[in-house]
């Protein structure tokens, strides 16, 4: 079974600075998908960025980018020019590429609570 | 325009009661999911339906029963509620199963069992 580990329960960053949230995962599969979701105090789960494992290029979405290291099974999220609205719980998630039953689910890490200081 | 909606947003009830949470998506998606987020914020899949067919059924007590009357709706019925059922329940949907299909989440239903 796949597992996702987020080793930083909490992180803080100054407004306008850069922060990196770490995520590692364990899998025996070679193809899969990885996601970062954001959960602000409103509780809404919002997709931040996603990465297909077969793509070597790191995904970017505006101020958000990932450092995907397939061999190390690492998928960190970098937030540049941090804004107060970035304050939230961030979840890393894994999804198998293989079809069938439970493979379609997202497996989440335990989350990292990001605080942005003005 | 709410993509994935859940009702109610908050639910406070007594142990032993039966309750339902409703979920609707207007995205035209084929696949819907129920996740549970416990007090430590850990999110775990419970069920998933694709075209009204159950495809994921994780280790969940029989007291939980999902029902999908059509592709746009996936309701969660819980019998004989227990204290440990207190959590936030999220509904989600995706266009399909194959590929890197993004799951879109509803706002969550906070259930408190007293």
PDB file of C-alpha atoms in Angstrom:
ATOM      1  CA  UNK A   1       0.000   0.000   0.000  1.00  0.00           C
ATOM      2  CA  UNK A   2       1.149   3.493  -0.737  1.00  0.00           C
ATOM      3  CA  UNK A   3       1.951   5.887   2.072  1.00  0.00           C
ATOM      4  CA  UNK A   4       2.494   9.625   2.038  1.00  0.00           C
ATOM      5  CA  UNK A   5       4.569  11.368   4.689  1.00  0.00           C
ATOM      6  CA  UNK A   6       4.677  15.051   5.485  1.00  0.00           C
ATOM      7  CA  UNK A   7       7.353  15.450   8.115  1.00  0.00           C
ATOM      8  CA  UNK A   8       6.602  19.082   8.995  1.00  0.00           C
ATOM      9  CA  UNK A   9       3.394  19.408  11.044  1.00  0.00           C
ATOM     10  CA  UNK A  10       3.784  23.194  11.057  1.00  0.00           C
ATOM     11  CA  UNK A  11       5.752  25.790   9.119  1.00  0.00           C
ATOM     12  CA  UNK A  12       5.832  29.559   9.136  1.00  0.00           C
ATOM     13  CA  UNK A  13       7.017  32.120   6.635  1.00  0.00           C
ATOM     14  CA  UNK A  14       7.238  35.897   6.420  1.00  0.00           C
ATOM     15  CA  UNK A  15       5.034  37.580   3.901  1.00  0.00           C
ATOM     16  CA  UNK A  16       6.789  37.954   0.509  1.00  0.00           C
ATOM     17  CA  UNK A  17       9.341  35.262   1.312  1.00  0.00           C
ATOM     18  CA  UNK A  18       9.669  31.727   0.021  1.00  0.00           C
ATOM     19  CA  UNK A  19       8.813  28.528   1.839  1.00  0.00           C
ATOM     20  CA  UNK A  20       9.167  24.868   0.922  1.00  0.00           C
ATOM     21  CA  UNK A  21       6.890  22.137   2.239  1.00  0.00           C
ATOM     22  CA  UNK A  22       8.206  18.605   2.084  1.00  0.00           C
ATOM     23  CA  UNK A  23       6.468  15.396   1.088  1.00  0.00           C
ATOM     24  CA  UNK A  24       7.793  11.903   0.613  1.00  0.00           C
ATOM     25  CA  UNK A  25       5.902   8.834  -0.460  1.00  0.00           C
ATOM     26  CA  UNK A  26       6.381   5.139  -0.663  1.00  0.00           C
ATOM     27  CA  UNK A  27       5.243   3.107  -3.649  1.00  0.00           C
ATOM     28  CA  UNK A  28       6.331   0.181  -5.760  1.00  0.00           C
ATOM     29  CA  UNK A  29       4.648   1.614  -8.839  1.00  0.00           C
ATOM     30  CA  UNK A  30       6.512   3.449 -11.582  1.00  0.00           C
ATOM     31  CA  UNK A  31       3.652   5.593 -12.818  1.00  0.00           C
ATOM     32  CA  UNK A  32       1.359   7.610 -10.597  1.00  0.00           C
ATOM     33  CA  UNK A  33       0.085  11.098  -9.895  1.00  0.00           C
ATOM     34  CA  UNK A  34       0.958  13.496  -7.114  1.00  0.00           C
ATOM     35  CA  UNK A  35      -1.046  16.447  -5.872  1.00  0.00           C
ATOM     36  CA  UNK A  36      -0.872  19.298  -3.412  1.00  0.00           C
ATOM     37  CA  UNK A  37      -4.166  20.435  -1.913  1.00  0.00           C
ATOM     38  CA  UNK A  38      -4.712  23.481   0.259  1.00  0.00           C
ATOM     39  CA  UNK A  39      -7.282  23.653   3.042  1.00  0.00           C
ATOM     40  CA  UNK A  40      -7.797  27.190   4.421  1.00  0.00           C
ATOM     41  CA  UNK A  41      -9.817  27.833   7.605  1.00  0.00           C
ATOM     42  CA  UNK A  42     -12.974  27.707   5.483  1.00  0.00           C
ATOM     43  CA  UNK A  43     -12.280  23.933   5.236  1.00  0.00           C
ATOM     44  CA  UNK A  44     -12.628  23.918   1.455  1.00  0.00           C
ATOM     45  CA  UNK A  45     -10.102  21.593  -0.192  1.00  0.00           C
ATOM     46  CA  UNK A  46      -8.510  23.366  -3.131  1.00  0.00           C
ATOM     47  CA  UNK A  47      -6.146  21.827  -5.657  1.00  0.00           C
ATOM     48  CA  UNK A  48      -2.873  23.764  -5.780  1.00  0.00           C
ATOM     49  CA  UNK A  49      -0.792  21.784  -8.230  1.00  0.00           C
ATOM     50  CA  UNK A  50      -0.441  18.316  -9.713  1.00  0.00           C
ATOM     51  CA  UNK A  51       2.341  16.252 -11.258  1.00  0.00           C
ATOM     52  CA  UNK A  52       2.344  13.186 -13.458  1.00  0.00           C
ATOM     53  CA  UNK A  53       5.232  10.931 -12.454  1.00  0.00           C
ATOM     54  CA  UNK A  54       6.151  10.172 -16.056  1.00  0.00           C
ATOM     55  CA  UNK A  55       6.848  13.848 -16.697  1.00  0.00           C
ATOM     56  CA  UNK A  56      10.345  14.914 -15.823  1.00  0.00           C
ATOM     57  CA  UNK A  57       9.534  18.604 -15.877  1.00  0.00           C
ATOM     58  CA  UNK A  58       8.451  20.029 -12.548  1.00  0.00           C
ATOM     59  CA  UNK A  59       4.937  21.458 -12.511  1.00  0.00           C
ATOM     60  CA  UNK A  60       4.424  25.161 -11.841  1.00  0.00           C
ATOM     61  CA  UNK A  61       1.315  27.241 -11.205  1.00  0.00           C
ATOM     62  CA  UNK A  62       2.092  30.930 -10.782  1.00  0.00           C
ATOM     63  CA  UNK A  63       3.806  31.280  -7.385  1.00  0.00           C
ATOM     64  CA  UNK A  64       3.585  27.555  -6.689  1.00  0.00           C
ATOM     65  CA  UNK A  65       6.096  25.044  -7.995  1.00  0.00           C
ATOM     66  CA  UNK A  66       7.168  21.552  -7.112  1.00  0.00           C
ATOM     67  CA  UNK A  67      10.492  19.800  -6.865  1.00  0.00           C
ATOM     68  CA  UNK A  68       9.746  16.264  -7.979  1.00  0.00           C
ATOM     69  CA  UNK A  69      12.556  13.802  -7.326  1.00  0.00           C
ATOM     70  CA  UNK A  70      11.265  10.449  -8.532  1.00  0.00           C
ATOM     71  CA  UNK A  71      14.231   8.356  -7.448  1.00  0.00           C
ATOM     72  CA  UNK A  72      14.091   9.826  -3.968  1.00  0.00           C
ATOM     73  CA  UNK A  73      10.262   9.627  -3.936  1.00  0.00           C
ATOM     74  CA  UNK A  74      10.106  13.234  -2.915  1.00  0.00           C
ATOM     75  CA  UNK A  75       7.559  15.862  -3.961  1.00  0.00           C
ATOM     76  CA  UNK A  76       8.103  19.212  -2.253  1.00  0.00           C
ATOM     77  CA  UNK A  77       6.011  22.340  -2.762  1.00  0.00           C
ATOM     78  CA  UNK A  78       7.644  25.752  -3.047  1.00  0.00           C
ATOM     79  CA  UNK A  79       5.586  28.855  -2.458  1.00  0.00           C
ATOM     80  CA  UNK A  80       7.256  32.038  -3.661  1.00  0.00           C
ATOM     81  CA  UNK A  81       6.348  35.570  -2.607  1.00  0.00           C
ATOM     82  CA  UNK A  82       4.135  34.208   0.180  1.00  0.00           C
ATOM     83  CA  UNK A  83       0.864  36.024   0.784  1.00  0.00           C
ATOM     84  CA  UNK A  84      -1.387  36.141   3.817  1.00  0.00           C
ATOM     85  CA  UNK A  85      -3.991  34.204   1.848  1.00  0.00           C
ATOM     86  CA  UNK A  86      -1.584  31.282   1.533  1.00  0.00           C
ATOM     87  CA  UNK A  87      -2.057  30.489   5.207  1.00  0.00           C
ATOM     88  CA  UNK A  88      -3.707  27.074   5.293  1.00  0.00           C
ATOM     89  CA  UNK A  89      -3.198  23.374   5.871  1.00  0.00           C
ATOM     90  CA  UNK A  90      -1.403  21.836   2.912  1.00  0.00           C
ATOM     91  CA  UNK A  91      -1.893  18.189   2.007  1.00  0.00           C
ATOM     92  CA  UNK A  92       0.250  16.103  -0.288  1.00  0.00           C
ATOM     93  CA  UNK A  93      -1.618  13.279  -2.033  1.00  0.00           C
ATOM     94  CA  UNK A  94      -0.799  10.244  -4.167  1.00  0.00           C
ATOM     95  CA  UNK A  95      -2.933   8.484  -6.733  1.00  0.00           C
ATOM     96  CA  UNK A  96      -2.095   5.321  -8.605  1.00  0.00           C
ATOM     97  CA  UNK A  97      -2.068   5.277 -12.387  1.00  0.00           C
ATOM     98  CA  UNK A  98      -3.219   1.673 -12.415  1.00  0.00           C
ATOM     99  CA  UNK A  99      -6.935   1.194 -12.610  1.00  0.00           C
ATOM    100  CA  UNK A 100      -9.184  -0.876 -10.435  1.00  0.00           C
ATOM    101  CA  UNK A 101     -10.962  -0.428  -7.136  1.00  0.00           C
ATOM    102  CA  UNK A 102      -9.019   1.347  -4.445  1.00  0.00           C
ATOM    103  CA  UNK A 103      -6.313   2.456  -6.868  1.00  0.00           C
ATOM    104  CA  UNK A 104      -8.559   5.344  -7.817  1.00  0.00           C
ATOM    105  CA  UNK A 105      -8.464   6.893  -4.366  1.00  0.00           C
ATOM    106  CA  UNK A 106      -6.269   9.726  -3.200  1.00  0.00           C
ATOM    107  CA  UNK A 107      -3.933   8.796  -0.374  1.00  0.00           C
ATOM    108  CA  UNK A 108      -3.179  11.860   1.712  1.00  0.00           C
ATOM    109  CA  UNK A 109      -0.351  12.844   4.017  1.00  0.00           C
ATOM    110  CA  UNK A 110      -1.186  14.222   7.451  1.00  0.00           C
ATOM    111  CA  UNK A 111      -0.782  17.805   6.357  1.00  0.00           C
ATOM    112  CA  UNK A 112       1.436  20.796   7.113  1.00  0.00           C
ATOM    113  CA  UNK A 113      -0.071  23.867   8.727  1.00  0.00           C
ATOM    114  CA  UNK A 114       1.431  26.969   7.111  1.00  0.00           C
ATOM    115  CA  UNK A 115       1.333  30.290   8.917  1.00  0.00           C
ATOM    116  CA  UNK A 116       2.175  33.481   7.038  1.00  0.00           C
ATOM    117  CA  UNK A 117       3.440  36.314   9.215  1.00  0.00           C
ATOM    118  CA  UNK A 118       2.868  39.917   8.103  1.00  0.00           C
TER     119      UNK A 118
ATOM    120  CA  UNK B   1     -22.001  28.550  -9.025  1.00  0.00           C
ATOM    121  CA  UNK B   2     -21.183  25.876  -6.489  1.00  0.00           C
ATOM    122  CA  UNK B   3     -19.454  22.950  -8.189  1.00  0.00           C
ATOM    123  CA  UNK B   4     -19.751  20.404  -5.378  1.00  0.00           C
ATOM    124  CA  UNK B   5     -22.256  21.155  -2.639  1.00  0.00           C
ATOM    125  CA  UNK B   6     -23.048  19.361   0.585  1.00  0.00           C
ATOM    126  CA  UNK B   7     -25.933  19.654   2.992  1.00  0.00           C
ATOM    127  CA  UNK B   8     -25.961  20.229   5.820  1.00  0.00           C
ATOM    128  CA  UNK B   9     -22.734  22.094   6.623  1.00  0.00           C
ATOM    129  CA  UNK B  10     -23.078  21.339  10.317  1.00  0.00           C
ATOM    130  CA  UNK B  11     -24.825  18.449  11.998  1.00  0.00           C
ATOM    131  CA  UNK B  12     -25.104  17.978  15.744  1.00  0.00           C
ATOM    132  CA  UNK B  13     -26.887  14.865  16.916  1.00  0.00           C
ATOM    133  CA  UNK B  14     -27.162  12.340  19.706  1.00  0.00           C
ATOM    134  CA  UNK B  15     -25.564   8.921  19.837  1.00  0.00           C
ATOM    135  CA  UNK B  16     -27.751   6.228  18.348  1.00  0.00           C
ATOM    136  CA  UNK B  17     -29.490   8.493  15.853  1.00  0.00           C
ATOM    137  CA  UNK B  18     -29.561   7.965  12.098  1.00  0.00           C
ATOM    138  CA  UNK B  19     -28.529  10.836   9.845  1.00  0.00           C
ATOM    139  CA  UNK B  20     -27.859  11.566   6.183  1.00  0.00           C
ATOM    140  CA  UNK B  21     -25.508  13.926   4.400  1.00  0.00           C
ATOM    141  CA  UNK B  22     -26.290  14.900   0.835  1.00  0.00           C
ATOM    142  CA  UNK B  23     -23.849  15.731  -1.940  1.00  0.00           C
ATOM    143  CA  UNK B  24     -24.509  17.142  -5.371  1.00  0.00           C
ATOM    144  CA  UNK B  25     -22.147  18.130  -8.169  1.00  0.00           C
ATOM    145  CA  UNK B  26     -23.029  20.207 -11.206  1.00  0.00           C
ATOM    146  CA  UNK B  27     -19.797  19.551 -13.089  1.00  0.00           C
ATOM    147  CA  UNK B  28     -21.114  16.687 -15.173  1.00  0.00           C
ATOM    148  CA  UNK B  29     -18.611  14.333 -13.559  1.00  0.00           C
ATOM    149  CA  UNK B  30     -18.974  10.575 -13.597  1.00  0.00           C
ATOM    150  CA  UNK B  31     -17.171   9.781 -10.353  1.00  0.00           C
ATOM    151  CA  UNK B  32     -17.936  10.823  -6.797  1.00  0.00           C
ATOM    152  CA  UNK B  33     -16.225  10.145  -3.476  1.00  0.00           C
ATOM    153  CA  UNK B  34     -16.720  10.395   0.267  1.00  0.00           C
ATOM    154  CA  UNK B  35     -13.759  11.192   2.515  1.00  0.00           C
ATOM    155  CA  UNK B  36     -13.592  11.454   6.297  1.00  0.00           C
ATOM    156  CA  UNK B  37     -11.317  13.965   8.042  1.00  0.00           C
ATOM    157  CA  UNK B  38     -10.738  13.164  11.701  1.00  0.00           C
ATOM    158  CA  UNK B  39      -9.898  15.505  14.556  1.00  0.00           C
ATOM    159  CA  UNK B  40      -6.214  15.358  13.641  1.00  0.00           C
ATOM    160  CA  UNK B  41      -7.032  16.525  10.117  1.00  0.00           C
ATOM    161  CA  UNK B  42      -6.220  13.147   8.573  1.00  0.00           C
ATOM    162  CA  UNK B  43      -8.190  12.580   5.353  1.00  0.00           C
ATOM    163  CA  UNK B  44      -9.177   9.075   4.348  1.00  0.00           C
ATOM    164  CA  UNK B  45     -11.297   7.713   1.522  1.00  0.00           C
ATOM    165  CA  UNK B  46     -14.498   5.947   2.465  1.00  0.00           C
ATOM    166  CA  UNK B  47     -16.405   5.278  -0.751  1.00  0.00           C
ATOM    167  CA  UNK B  48     -16.401   6.050  -4.434  1.00  0.00           C
ATOM    168  CA  UNK B  49     -19.036   5.654  -7.136  1.00  0.00           C
ATOM    169  CA  UNK B  50     -18.485   5.741 -10.870  1.00  0.00           C
ATOM    170  CA  UNK B  51     -21.623   6.079 -12.987  1.00  0.00           C
ATOM    171  CA  UNK B  52     -23.680   5.060  -9.966  1.00  0.00           C
ATOM    172  CA  UNK B  53     -21.600   1.922  -9.447  1.00  0.00           C
ATOM    173  CA  UNK B  54     -19.684   1.395  -6.216  1.00  0.00           C
ATOM    174  CA  UNK B  55     -15.986   1.037  -6.982  1.00  0.00           C
ATOM    175  CA  UNK B  56     -14.254   1.857  -3.724  1.00  0.00           C
ATOM    176  CA  UNK B  57     -15.435   0.622  -0.361  1.00  0.00           C
ATOM    177  CA  UNK B  58     -12.685   1.007   2.207  1.00  0.00           C
ATOM    178  CA  UNK B  59     -12.843  -0.530   5.644  1.00  0.00           C
ATOM    179  CA  UNK B  60     -15.882   1.320   6.879  1.00  0.00           C
ATOM    180  CA  UNK B  61     -18.460   0.062   9.397  1.00  0.00           C
ATOM    181  CA  UNK B  62     -21.703  -1.273   7.929  1.00  0.00           C
ATOM    182  CA  UNK B  63     -23.482   1.594   9.636  1.00  0.00           C
ATOM    183  CA  UNK B  64     -22.284   3.784   6.785  1.00  0.00           C
ATOM    184  CA  UNK B  65     -24.171   3.333   3.546  1.00  0.00           C
ATOM    185  CA  UNK B  66     -23.652   5.441   0.437  1.00  0.00           C
ATOM    186  CA  UNK B  67     -26.422   5.867  -2.077  1.00  0.00           C
ATOM    187  CA  UNK B  68     -26.107   7.273  -5.574  1.00  0.00           C
ATOM    188  CA  UNK B  69     -29.542   7.955  -7.112  1.00  0.00           C
ATOM    189  CA  UNK B  70     -27.887   9.419 -10.205  1.00  0.00           C
ATOM    190  CA  UNK B  71     -24.431  10.507 -11.379  1.00  0.00           C
ATOM    191  CA  UNK B  72     -24.808  13.972  -9.901  1.00  0.00           C
ATOM    192  CA  UNK B  73     -25.649  12.849  -6.381  1.00  0.00           C
ATOM    193  CA  UNK B  74     -23.933  10.743  -3.752  1.00  0.00           C
ATOM    194  CA  UNK B  75     -25.527  10.669  -0.330  1.00  0.00           C
ATOM    195  CA  UNK B  76     -24.117   9.190   2.851  1.00  0.00           C
ATOM    196  CA  UNK B  77     -26.423   7.621   5.390  1.00  0.00           C
ATOM    197  CA  UNK B  78     -25.141   6.766   8.851  1.00  0.00           C
ATOM    198  CA  UNK B  79     -27.058   4.499  11.205  1.00  0.00           C
ATOM    199  CA  UNK B  80     -26.694   4.273  14.979  1.00  0.00           C
ATOM    200  CA  UNK B  81     -24.257   7.143  15.247  1.00  0.00           C
ATOM    201  CA  UNK B  82     -21.326   6.759  17.634  1.00  0.00           C
ATOM    202  CA  UNK B  83     -19.056   9.310  19.305  1.00  0.00           C
ATOM    203  CA  UNK B  84     -16.187   8.231  17.028  1.00  0.00           C
ATOM    204  CA  UNK B  85     -18.164   9.244  13.957  1.00  0.00           C
ATOM    205  CA  UNK B  86     -17.586  12.888  14.847  1.00  0.00           C
ATOM    206  CA  UNK B  87     -15.515  14.274  11.991  1.00  0.00           C
ATOM    207  CA  UNK B  88     -15.695  16.404   8.878  1.00  0.00           C
ATOM    208  CA  UNK B  89     -17.042  14.508   5.884  1.00  0.00           C
ATOM    209  CA  UNK B  90     -16.039  15.653   2.424  1.00  0.00           C
ATOM    210  CA  UNK B  91     -17.682  14.796  -0.840  1.00  0.00           C
ATOM    211  CA  UNK B  92     -15.608  15.061  -4.018  1.00  0.00           C
ATOM    212  CA  UNK B  93     -16.071  14.439  -7.706  1.00  0.00           C
ATOM    213  CA  UNK B  94     -13.879  13.885 -10.745  1.00  0.00           C
ATOM    214  CA  UNK B  95     -14.558  13.699 -14.437  1.00  0.00           C
ATOM    215  CA  UNK B  96     -13.686  10.049 -14.542  1.00  0.00           C
ATOM    216  CA  UNK B  97     -11.357   7.430 -13.208  1.00  0.00           C
ATOM    217  CA  UNK B  98      -8.616   7.308 -15.790  1.00  0.00           C
ATOM    218  CA  UNK B  99      -5.822   9.787 -16.113  1.00  0.00           C
ATOM    219  CA  UNK B 100      -4.758  12.544 -13.806  1.00  0.00           C
ATOM    220  CA  UNK B 101      -8.321  13.518 -13.058  1.00  0.00           C
ATOM    221  CA  UNK B 102      -8.506  16.238 -10.461  1.00  0.00           C
ATOM    222  CA  UNK B 103     -10.896  15.633  -7.613  1.00  0.00           C
ATOM    223  CA  UNK B 104     -13.003  18.649  -6.716  1.00  0.00           C
ATOM    224  CA  UNK B 105     -14.099  18.806  -3.109  1.00  0.00           C
ATOM    225  CA  UNK B 106     -17.241  20.074  -1.478  1.00  0.00           C
ATOM    226  CA  UNK B 107     -17.124  22.413   1.537  1.00  0.00           C
ATOM    227  CA  UNK B 108     -17.406  19.575   4.036  1.00  0.00           C
ATOM    228  CA  UNK B 109     -20.017  18.623   6.627  1.00  0.00           C
ATOM    229  CA  UNK B 110     -18.945  18.868  10.243  1.00  0.00           C
ATOM    230  CA  UNK B 111     -20.663  16.111  12.203  1.00  0.00           C
ATOM    231  CA  UNK B 112     -20.672  16.213  15.986  1.00  0.00           C
ATOM    232  CA  UNK B 113     -22.106  13.260  17.874  1.00  0.00           C
ATOM    233  CA  UNK B 114     -22.938  13.923  21.516  1.00  0.00           C
TER     234      UNK B 114
END
